[in-house]
mmCIF file of C-alpha atoms in Angstrom:
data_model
loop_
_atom_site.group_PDB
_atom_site.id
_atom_site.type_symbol
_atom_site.label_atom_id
_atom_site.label_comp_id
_atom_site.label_asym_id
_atom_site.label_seq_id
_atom_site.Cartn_x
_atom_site.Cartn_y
_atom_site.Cartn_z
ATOM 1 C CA UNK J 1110 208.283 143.286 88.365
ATOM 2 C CA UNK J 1111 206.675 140.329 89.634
ATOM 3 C CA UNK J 1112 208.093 137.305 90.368
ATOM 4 C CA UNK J 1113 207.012 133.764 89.277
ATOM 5 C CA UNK J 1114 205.695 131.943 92.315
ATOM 6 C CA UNK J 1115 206.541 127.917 92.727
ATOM 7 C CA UNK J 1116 203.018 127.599 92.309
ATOM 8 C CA UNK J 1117 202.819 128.952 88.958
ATOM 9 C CA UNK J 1118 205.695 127.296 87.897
ATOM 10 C CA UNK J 1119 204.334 124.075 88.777
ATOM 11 C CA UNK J 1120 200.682 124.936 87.171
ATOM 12 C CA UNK J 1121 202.693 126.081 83.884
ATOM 13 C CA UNK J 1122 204.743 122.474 83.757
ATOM 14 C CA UNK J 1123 201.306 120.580 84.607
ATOM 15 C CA UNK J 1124 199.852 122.236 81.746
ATOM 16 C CA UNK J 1125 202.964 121.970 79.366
ATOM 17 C CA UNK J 1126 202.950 118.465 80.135
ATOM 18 C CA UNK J 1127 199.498 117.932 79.279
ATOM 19 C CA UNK J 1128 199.572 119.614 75.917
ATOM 20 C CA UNK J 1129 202.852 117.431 75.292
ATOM 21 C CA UNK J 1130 200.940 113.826 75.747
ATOM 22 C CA UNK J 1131 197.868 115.177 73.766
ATOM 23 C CA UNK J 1132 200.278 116.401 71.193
ATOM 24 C CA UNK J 1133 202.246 112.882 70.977
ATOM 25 C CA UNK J 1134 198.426 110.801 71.425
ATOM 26 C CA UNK J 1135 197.034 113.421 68.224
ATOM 27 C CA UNK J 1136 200.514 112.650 66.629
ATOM 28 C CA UNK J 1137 200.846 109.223 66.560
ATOM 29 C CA UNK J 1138 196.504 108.684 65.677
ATOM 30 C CA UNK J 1139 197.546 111.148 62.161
ATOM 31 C CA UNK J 1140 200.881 108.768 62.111
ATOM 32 C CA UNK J 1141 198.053 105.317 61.897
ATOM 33 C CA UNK J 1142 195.265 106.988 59.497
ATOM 34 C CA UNK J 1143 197.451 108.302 57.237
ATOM 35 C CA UNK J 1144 199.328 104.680 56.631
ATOM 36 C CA UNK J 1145 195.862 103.080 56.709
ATOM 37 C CA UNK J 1146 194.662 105.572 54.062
ATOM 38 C CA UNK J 1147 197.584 104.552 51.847
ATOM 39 C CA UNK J 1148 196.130 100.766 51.792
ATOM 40 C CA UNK J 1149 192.326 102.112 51.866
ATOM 41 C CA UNK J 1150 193.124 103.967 49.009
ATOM 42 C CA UNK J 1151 195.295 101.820 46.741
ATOM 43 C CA UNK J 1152 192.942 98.874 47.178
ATOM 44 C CA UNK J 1153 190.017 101.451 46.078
ATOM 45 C CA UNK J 1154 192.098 102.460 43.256
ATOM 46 C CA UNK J 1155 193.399 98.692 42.054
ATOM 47 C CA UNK J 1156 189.395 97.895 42.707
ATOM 48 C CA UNK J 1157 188.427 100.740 40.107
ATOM 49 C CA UNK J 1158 191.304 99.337 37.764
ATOM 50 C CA UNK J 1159 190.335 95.777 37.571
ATOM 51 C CA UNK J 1160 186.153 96.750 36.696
ATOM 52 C CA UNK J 1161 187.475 98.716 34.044
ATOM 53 C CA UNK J 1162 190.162 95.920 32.614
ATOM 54 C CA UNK J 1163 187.432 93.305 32.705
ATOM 55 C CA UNK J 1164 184.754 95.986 30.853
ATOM 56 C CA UNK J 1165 187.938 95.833 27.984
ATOM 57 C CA UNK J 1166 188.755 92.159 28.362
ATOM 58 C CA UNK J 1167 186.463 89.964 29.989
ATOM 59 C CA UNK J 1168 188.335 88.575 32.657
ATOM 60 C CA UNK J 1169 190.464 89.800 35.707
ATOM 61 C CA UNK J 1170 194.416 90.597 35.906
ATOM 62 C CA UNK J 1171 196.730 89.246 38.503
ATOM 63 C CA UNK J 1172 200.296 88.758 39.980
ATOM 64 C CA UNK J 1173 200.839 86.738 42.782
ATOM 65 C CA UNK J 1174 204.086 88.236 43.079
ATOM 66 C CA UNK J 1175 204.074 91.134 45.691
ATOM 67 C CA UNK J 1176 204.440 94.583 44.597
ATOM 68 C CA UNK J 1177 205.508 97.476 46.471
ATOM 69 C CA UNK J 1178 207.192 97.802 49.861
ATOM 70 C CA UNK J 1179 210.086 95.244 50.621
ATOM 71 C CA UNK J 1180 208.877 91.982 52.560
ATOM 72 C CA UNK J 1181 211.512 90.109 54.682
ATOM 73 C CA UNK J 1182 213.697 93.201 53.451
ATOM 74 C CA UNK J 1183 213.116 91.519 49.941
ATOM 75 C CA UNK J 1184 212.740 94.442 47.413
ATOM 76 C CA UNK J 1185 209.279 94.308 45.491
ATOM 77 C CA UNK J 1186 209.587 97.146 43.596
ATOM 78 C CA UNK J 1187 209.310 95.626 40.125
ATOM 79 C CA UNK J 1188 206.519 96.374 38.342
ATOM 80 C CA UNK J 1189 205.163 92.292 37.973
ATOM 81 C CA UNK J 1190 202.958 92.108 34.386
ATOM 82 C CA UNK J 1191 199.403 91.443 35.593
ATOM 83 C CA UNK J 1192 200.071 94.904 37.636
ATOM 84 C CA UNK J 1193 201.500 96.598 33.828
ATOM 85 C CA UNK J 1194 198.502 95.574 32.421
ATOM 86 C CA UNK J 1195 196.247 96.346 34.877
ATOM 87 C CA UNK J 1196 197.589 100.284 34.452
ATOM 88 C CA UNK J 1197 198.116 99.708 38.524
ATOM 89 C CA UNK J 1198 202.046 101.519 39.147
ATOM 90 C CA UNK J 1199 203.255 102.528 42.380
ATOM 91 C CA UNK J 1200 205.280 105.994 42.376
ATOM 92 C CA UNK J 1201 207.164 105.220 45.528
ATOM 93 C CA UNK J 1202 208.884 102.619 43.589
ATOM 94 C CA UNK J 1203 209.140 104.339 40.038
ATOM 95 C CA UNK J 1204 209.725 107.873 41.300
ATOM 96 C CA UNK J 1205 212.705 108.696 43.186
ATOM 97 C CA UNK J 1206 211.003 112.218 44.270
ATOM 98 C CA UNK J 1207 207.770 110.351 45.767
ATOM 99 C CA UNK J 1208 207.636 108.396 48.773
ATOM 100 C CA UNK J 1209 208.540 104.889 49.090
ATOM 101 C CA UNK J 1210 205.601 102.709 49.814
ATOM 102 C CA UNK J 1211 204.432 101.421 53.101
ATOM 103 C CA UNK J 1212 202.220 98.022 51.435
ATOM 104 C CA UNK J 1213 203.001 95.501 49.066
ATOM 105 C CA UNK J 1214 200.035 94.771 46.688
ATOM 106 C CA UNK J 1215 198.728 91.807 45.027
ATOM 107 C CA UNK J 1216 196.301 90.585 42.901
ATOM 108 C CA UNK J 1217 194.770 87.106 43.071
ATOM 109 C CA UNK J 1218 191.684 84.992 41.517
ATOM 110 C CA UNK J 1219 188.851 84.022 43.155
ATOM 111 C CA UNK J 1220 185.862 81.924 42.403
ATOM 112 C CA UNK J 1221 186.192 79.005 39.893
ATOM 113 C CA UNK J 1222 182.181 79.727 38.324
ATOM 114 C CA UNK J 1223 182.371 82.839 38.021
ATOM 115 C CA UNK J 1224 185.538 84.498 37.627
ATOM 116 C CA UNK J 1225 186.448 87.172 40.492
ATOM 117 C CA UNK J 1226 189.758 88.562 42.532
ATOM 118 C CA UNK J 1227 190.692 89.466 45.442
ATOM 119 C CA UNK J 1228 193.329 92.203 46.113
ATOM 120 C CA UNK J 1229 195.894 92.002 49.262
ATOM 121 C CA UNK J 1230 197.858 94.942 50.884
ATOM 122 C CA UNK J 1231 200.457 94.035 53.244
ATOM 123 C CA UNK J 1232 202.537 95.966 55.126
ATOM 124 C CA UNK J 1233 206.514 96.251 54.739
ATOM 125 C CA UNK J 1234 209.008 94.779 56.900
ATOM 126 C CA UNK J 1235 212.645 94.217 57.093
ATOM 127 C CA UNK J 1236 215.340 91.642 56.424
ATOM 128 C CA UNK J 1237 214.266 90.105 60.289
ATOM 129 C CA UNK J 1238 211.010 90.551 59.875
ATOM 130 C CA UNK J 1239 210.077 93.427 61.684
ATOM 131 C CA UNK J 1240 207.116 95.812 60.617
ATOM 132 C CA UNK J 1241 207.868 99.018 58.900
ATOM 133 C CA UNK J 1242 205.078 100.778 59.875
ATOM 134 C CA UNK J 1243 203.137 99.464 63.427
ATOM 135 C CA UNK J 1244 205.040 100.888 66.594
ATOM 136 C CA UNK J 1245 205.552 97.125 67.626
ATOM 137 C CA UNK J 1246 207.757 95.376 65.421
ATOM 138 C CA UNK J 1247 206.350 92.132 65.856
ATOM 139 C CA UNK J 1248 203.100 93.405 64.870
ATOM 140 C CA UNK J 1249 201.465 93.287 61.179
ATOM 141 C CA UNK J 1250 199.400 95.168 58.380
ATOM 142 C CA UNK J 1251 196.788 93.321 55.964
ATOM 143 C CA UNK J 1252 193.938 94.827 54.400
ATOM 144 C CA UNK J 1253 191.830 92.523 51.818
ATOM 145 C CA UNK J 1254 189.154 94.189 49.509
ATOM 146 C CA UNK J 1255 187.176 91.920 46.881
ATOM 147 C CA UNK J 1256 184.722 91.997 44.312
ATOM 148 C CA UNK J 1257 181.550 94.278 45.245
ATOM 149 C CA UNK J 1258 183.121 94.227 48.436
ATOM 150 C CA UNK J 1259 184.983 96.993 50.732
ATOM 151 C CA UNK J 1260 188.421 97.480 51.775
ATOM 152 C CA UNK J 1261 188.843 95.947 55.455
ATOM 153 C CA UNK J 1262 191.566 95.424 57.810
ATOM 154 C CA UNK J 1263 192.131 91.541 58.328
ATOM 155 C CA UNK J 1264 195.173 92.116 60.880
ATOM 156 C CA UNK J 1265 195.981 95.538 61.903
ATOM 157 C CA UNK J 1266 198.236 96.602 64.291
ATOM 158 C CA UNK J 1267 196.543 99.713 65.492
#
């Protein structure tokens, strides 16, 4: 049998502690894309739902209320009307099986000519106002899309 040296030893903890960080840094950079997607993807989706409600009705819905994940630890998981309308539901809220969401959505109107909206995302926090989803709690989520316009970050905390 062969015996482990102290050399080895140390070259197989150098090397388990390098996989370790590169596990945690490819960890946590899955962690951020995946609750960016969530917004990215929502706002994409609410963006689809509003061209097709004003194809049907020739105007824009809304709710200025927030929908979704809990602000100020404030539950906003009501479904508001302008979101019913707009076919727009949230399964984290309505499904006890799916995920709770990580946003709280909104619709507002935009433009006084010609009628437009603009569609918020922000992320959750609790009852003393700490983020639900950045690493730092005093940091914060808010991703804006608009009419003809893309989904961007405004304030993001990665």
């Amino acid at each position: 049998m062969r015996s482990i040296t102290v050399q080895g030893c140390l070259g197989l903890a150098l090397v388990a502690c390098t996989l370790g960080g590169l596990g945690y840094v490819s960890y946590r950079q899955l962690s951020i894309r995946g609750m960016q997607a969530e917004a990215r993807l929502l706002l994409s989706y609410m963006q689809t739902l509003q061209n097709v409600y004003h194809i049907e009705h020739g105007q824009y819905a809304r709710f200025d209320q927030s929908y979704g994940a809990p602000l100020q630890g404030k539950d906003h998981c009501e479904q508001p009307e302008g979101a019913a309308r707009l076919g727009f539901i949230l399964h984290g809220c309505h499904d006890i099986k799916s995920p709770a969401p990580r946003y709280a959505y909104r619709s507002l109107p935009q433009g006084k000519d010609r009628p437009s909206y603009r569609l918020e995302a922000e992320g959750g926090t609790d009852a003393k106002g700490r983020s639900l989803i950045c690493f730092t709690p005093d940091d914060r989520e808010f991703w804006v899309a608009e009419q003809k316009k893309g989904v961007v970050a405004v304030q993001s905390c990665w």
